Phi, psi and omega in degrees: 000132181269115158250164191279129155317326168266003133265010175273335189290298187311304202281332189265027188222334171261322198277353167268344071053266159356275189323296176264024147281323205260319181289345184267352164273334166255028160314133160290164190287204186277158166293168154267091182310142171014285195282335156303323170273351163283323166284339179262320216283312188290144214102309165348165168221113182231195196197167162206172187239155176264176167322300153300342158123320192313124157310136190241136150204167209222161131215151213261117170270145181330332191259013218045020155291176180183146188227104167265141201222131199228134181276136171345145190278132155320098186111333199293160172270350145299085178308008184215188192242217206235156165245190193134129184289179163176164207225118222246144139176151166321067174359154152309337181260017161097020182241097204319124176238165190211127154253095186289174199208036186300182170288172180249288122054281194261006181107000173050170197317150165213147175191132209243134160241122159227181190256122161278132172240157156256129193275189197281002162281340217107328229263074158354123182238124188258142172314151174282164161302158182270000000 
């Protein structure tokens, strides 16, 4: 069976069409700049799981403090988890930083950058650690 080249152009126009509609929905989102994130970020609530498996969440205050709060050790016999201040801001490269103020206790001081995204809620997203 013979197909005609003009009805093959119309069908091969929609399925590349198609294609790179489907590659621009799973583009990750744009980075955010500096200054986007400095104007969003405060108020935030944000989180990380540790090394240990542990939940970390914050909410990054206006003045650029934070009382970061880590959940109890699986198994443990503590029932409640750690506080630590720690004190949040934005890099030249846009990049979300943390000072933590632990305890030697929790691992002693720590500070950290990752690159911040917003998921389709709005909702600060931090990159996972490498």
């Amino acid at each position: 069976m013979r197909v005609s080249l003009a009805l093959l152009l119309p069908l091969l126009a929609i399925v590349l069409t198609a294609s790179a509609a489907a590659r621009a929905d799973d583009a990750p989102p744009p980075k955010p700049t500096r200054e986007q994130l400095l104007s969003a970020l405060p108020g935030k609530r944000l989180s990380y799981v540790s090394h240990s498996g542990r939940t970390v969440q914050w909410v990054s205050n206006a003045d650029g403090t934070a009382m970061l709060n880590i959940s109890p050790a699986l198994g443990s016999k503590h029932a409640s988890g750690a506080s630590a201040p720690g004190r949040w801001s934005v890099n030249e490269h846009g990049k979300y930083c943390m000072d933590e103020d632990w305890p030697t206790d929790h691992g002693g001081p720590n500070h950290w950058c990752r690159n911040v995204t917003f998921d389709g809620d709005g909702a600060p997203v931090l990159e996972t650690r490498e």
